[in-house]
CSV table of C-alpha atoms in Angstrom, one decimal:
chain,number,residue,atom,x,y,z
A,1,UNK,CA,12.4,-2.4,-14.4
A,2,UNK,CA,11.1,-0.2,-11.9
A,3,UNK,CA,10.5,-0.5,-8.2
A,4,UNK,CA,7.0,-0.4,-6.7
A,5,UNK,CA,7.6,2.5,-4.5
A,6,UNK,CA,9.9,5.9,-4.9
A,7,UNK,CA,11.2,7.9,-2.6
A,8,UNK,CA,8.4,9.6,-1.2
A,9,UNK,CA,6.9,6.2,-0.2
A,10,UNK,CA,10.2,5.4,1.8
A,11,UNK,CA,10.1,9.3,3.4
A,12,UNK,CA,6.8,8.3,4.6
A,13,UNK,CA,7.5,5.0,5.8
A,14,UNK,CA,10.0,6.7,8.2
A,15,UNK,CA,8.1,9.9,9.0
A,16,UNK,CA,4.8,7.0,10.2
A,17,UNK,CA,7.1,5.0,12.5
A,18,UNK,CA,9.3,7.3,13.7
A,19,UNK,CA,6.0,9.7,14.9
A,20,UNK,CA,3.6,6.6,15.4
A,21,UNK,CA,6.4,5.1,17.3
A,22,UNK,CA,6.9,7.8,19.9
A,23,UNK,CA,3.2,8.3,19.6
A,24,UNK,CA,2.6,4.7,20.9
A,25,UNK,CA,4.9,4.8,23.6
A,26,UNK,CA,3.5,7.8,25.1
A,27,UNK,CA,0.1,6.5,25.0
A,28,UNK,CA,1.7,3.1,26.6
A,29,UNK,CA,3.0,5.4,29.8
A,30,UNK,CA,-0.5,6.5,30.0
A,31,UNK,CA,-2.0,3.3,29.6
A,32,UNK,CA,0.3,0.6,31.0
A,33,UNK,CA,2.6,2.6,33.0
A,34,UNK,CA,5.4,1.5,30.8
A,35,UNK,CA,8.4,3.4,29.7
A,36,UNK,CA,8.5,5.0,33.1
A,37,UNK,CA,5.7,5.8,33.0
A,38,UNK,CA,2.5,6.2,35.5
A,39,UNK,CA,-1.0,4.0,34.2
A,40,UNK,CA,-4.3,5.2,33.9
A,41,UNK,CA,-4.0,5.7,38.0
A,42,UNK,CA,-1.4,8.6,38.7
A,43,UNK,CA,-2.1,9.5,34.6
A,44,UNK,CA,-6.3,10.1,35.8
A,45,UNK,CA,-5.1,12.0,39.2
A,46,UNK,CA,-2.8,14.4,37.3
A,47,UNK,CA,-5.3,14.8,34.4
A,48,UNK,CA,-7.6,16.1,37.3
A,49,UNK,CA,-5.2,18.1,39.1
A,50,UNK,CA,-4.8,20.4,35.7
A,51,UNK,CA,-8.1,20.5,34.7
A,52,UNK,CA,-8.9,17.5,32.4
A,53,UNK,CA,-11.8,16.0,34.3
A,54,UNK,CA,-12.8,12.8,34.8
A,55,UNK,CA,-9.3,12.3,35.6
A,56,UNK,CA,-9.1,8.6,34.6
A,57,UNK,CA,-11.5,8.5,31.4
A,58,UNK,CA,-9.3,11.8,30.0
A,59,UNK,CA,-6.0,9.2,31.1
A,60,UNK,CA,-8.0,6.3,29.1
A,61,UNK,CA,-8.8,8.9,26.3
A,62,UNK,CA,-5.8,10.5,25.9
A,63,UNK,CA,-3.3,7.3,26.0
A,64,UNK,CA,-5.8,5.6,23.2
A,65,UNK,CA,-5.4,7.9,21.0
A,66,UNK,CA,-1.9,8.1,21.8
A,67,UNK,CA,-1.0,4.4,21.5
A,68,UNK,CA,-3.1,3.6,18.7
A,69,UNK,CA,-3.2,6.6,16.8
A,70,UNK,CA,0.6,5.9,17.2
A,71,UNK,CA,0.2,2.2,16.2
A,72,UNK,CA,-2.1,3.0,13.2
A,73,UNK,CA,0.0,5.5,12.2
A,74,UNK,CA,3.4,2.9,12.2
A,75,UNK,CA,1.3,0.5,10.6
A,76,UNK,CA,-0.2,2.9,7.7
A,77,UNK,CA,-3.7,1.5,8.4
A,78,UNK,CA,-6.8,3.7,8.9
A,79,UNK,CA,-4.3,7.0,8.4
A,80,UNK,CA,-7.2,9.8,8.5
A,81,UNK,CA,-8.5,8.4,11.7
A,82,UNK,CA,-5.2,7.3,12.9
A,83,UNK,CA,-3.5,10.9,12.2
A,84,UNK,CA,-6.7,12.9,13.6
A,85,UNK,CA,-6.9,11.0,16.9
A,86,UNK,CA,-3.3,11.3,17.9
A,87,UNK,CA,-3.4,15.1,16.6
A,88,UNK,CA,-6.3,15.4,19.0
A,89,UNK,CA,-4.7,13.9,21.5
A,90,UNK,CA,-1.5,16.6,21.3
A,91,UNK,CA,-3.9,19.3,20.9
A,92,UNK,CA,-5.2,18.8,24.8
A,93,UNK,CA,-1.4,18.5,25.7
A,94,UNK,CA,-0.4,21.5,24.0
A,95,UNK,CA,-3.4,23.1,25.6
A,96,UNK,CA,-1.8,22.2,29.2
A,97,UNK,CA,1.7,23.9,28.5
A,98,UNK,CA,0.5,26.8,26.4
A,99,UNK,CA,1.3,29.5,29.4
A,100,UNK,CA,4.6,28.3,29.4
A,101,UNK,CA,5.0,29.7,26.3
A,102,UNK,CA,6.4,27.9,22.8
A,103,UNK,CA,9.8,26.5,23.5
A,104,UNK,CA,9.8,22.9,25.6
A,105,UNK,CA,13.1,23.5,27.6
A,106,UNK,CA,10.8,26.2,29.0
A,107,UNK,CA,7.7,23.6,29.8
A,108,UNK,CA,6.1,24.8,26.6
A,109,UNK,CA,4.1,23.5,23.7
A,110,UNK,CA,6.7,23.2,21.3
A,111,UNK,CA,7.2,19.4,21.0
A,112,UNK,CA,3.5,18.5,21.6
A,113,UNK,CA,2.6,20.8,18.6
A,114,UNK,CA,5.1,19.1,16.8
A,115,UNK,CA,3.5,15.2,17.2
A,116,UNK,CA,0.0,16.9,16.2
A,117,UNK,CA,1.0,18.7,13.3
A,118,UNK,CA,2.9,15.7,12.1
A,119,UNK,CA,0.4,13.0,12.9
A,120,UNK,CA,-2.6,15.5,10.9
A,121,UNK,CA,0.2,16.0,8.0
A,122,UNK,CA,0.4,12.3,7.8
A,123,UNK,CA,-3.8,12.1,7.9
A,124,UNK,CA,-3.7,14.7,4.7
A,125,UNK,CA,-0.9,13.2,3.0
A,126,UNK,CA,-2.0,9.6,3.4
A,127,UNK,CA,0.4,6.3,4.0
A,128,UNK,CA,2.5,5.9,1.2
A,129,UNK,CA,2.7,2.6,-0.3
A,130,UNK,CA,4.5,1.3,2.1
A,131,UNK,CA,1.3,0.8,4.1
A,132,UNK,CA,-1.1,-1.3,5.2
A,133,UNK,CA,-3.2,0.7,3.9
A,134,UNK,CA,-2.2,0.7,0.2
A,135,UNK,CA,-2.2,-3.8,0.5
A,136,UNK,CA,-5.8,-3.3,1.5
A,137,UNK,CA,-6.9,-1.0,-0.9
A,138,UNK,CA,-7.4,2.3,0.9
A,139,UNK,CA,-10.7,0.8,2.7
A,140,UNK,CA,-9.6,2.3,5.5
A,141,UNK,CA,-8.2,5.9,3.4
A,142,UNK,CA,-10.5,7.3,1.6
A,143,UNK,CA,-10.1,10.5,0.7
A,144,UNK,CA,-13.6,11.6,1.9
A,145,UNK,CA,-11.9,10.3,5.8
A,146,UNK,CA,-9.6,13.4,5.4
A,147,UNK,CA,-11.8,15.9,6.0
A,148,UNK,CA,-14.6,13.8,8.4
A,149,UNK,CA,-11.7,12.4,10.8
A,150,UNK,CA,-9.6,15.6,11.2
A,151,UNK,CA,-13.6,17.8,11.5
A,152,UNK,CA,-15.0,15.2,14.3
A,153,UNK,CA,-11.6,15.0,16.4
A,154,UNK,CA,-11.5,18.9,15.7
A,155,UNK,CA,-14.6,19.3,17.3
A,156,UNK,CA,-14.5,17.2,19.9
A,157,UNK,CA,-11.0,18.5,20.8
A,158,UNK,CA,-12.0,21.7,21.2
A,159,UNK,CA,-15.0,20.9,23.2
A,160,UNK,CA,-13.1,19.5,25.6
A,161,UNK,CA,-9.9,22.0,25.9
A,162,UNK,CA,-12.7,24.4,26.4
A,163,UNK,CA,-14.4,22.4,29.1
A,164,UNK,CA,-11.0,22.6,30.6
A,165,UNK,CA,-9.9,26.1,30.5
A,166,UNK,CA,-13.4,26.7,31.8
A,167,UNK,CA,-12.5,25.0,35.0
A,168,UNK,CA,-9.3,26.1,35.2
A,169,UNK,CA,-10.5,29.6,34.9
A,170,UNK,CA,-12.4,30.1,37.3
A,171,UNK,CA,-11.0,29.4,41.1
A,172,UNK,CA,-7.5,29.0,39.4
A,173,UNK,CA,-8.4,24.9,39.8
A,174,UNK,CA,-5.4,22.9,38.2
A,175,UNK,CA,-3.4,23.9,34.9
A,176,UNK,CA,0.3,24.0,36.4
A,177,UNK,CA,2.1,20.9,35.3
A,178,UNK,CA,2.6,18.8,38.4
A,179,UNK,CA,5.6,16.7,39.5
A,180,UNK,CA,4.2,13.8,37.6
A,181,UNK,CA,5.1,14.9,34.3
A,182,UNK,CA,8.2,16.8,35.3
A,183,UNK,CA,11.9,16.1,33.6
């Protein structure tokens, strides 16, 4: 007799709530001010002191997309939107520490590169069947989603990192991580 899932199933099972899990907990600090740390407040008044403007609907953006791209992603349930919305989300964070080059020790991009490139592998490669997704049938993954989640958040990502290396630009307006954020 066989088991209803292999390996890979189980790999995936970790790789979702280990990624949706640290996923969700940053979005909670944004949100909630949990975990140490700041709400939507002091989240919205740094978001505007670096560029990400309004301050407090990037805060409310970004720790959505966090927390339950992070949730969705633990759960296996809507995993194209789940994956593209947190990836999103790590885009405009990787966006922030990109001039302090790659490595995180440094302030970089390294470990907010890693969330999004895990959470958008996790959109392509779907849930596993260890998912809420596969009990429901894949309503929620279809493979057409691939493609349309990780296009739209793609878009509108970029839109907005632009928007904010426009005004960062010019008058040298925000983009050094503040003491919020720090260690």
């Amino acid at each position: 007799m066989t088991c209803c899932y292999d390996r890979r199933d189980l790999g995936l099972l970790l790789l979702r709530v280990g990624t949706g899990g640290v996923l969700a907990a940053h979005g909670a600090q944004k949100l909630f001010g949990w975990f140490g740390g700041h709400g939507i407040e002091g989240t919205g008044q740094f978001m505007e002191s670096v560029g990400y403007r309004p301050g407090k609907a990037s805060a409310t953006a970004a720790g959505l997309a966090e927390a339950g791209g992070g949730a969705l992603l633990a759960l296996g349930l809507a995993t194209p939107a789940a994956g593209a919305a947190a990836a999103g989300a790590m885009a405009g964070a990787a966006a922030l520490h990109t001039p302090n080059g790659f490595f995180s020790q440094a302030g970089g991009y390294e470990y907010p590169a890693l969330l999004g490139t895990t959470a958008a592998s996790l959109a392509v490669a779907g849930p596993g069947r260890l998912s809420l997704d596969h009990a429901l049938g894949h309503t929620l993954n279809r493979h057409w989603m691939v493609p349309a989640a990780l296009a739209a958040t793609g878009a509108v990502t970029a839109l907005i990192i632009n928007a904010r290396n426009r005004r960062v630009g010019r008058g040298g307006e925000g983009g050094e991580q503040g003491e919020l954020f720090e260690g």
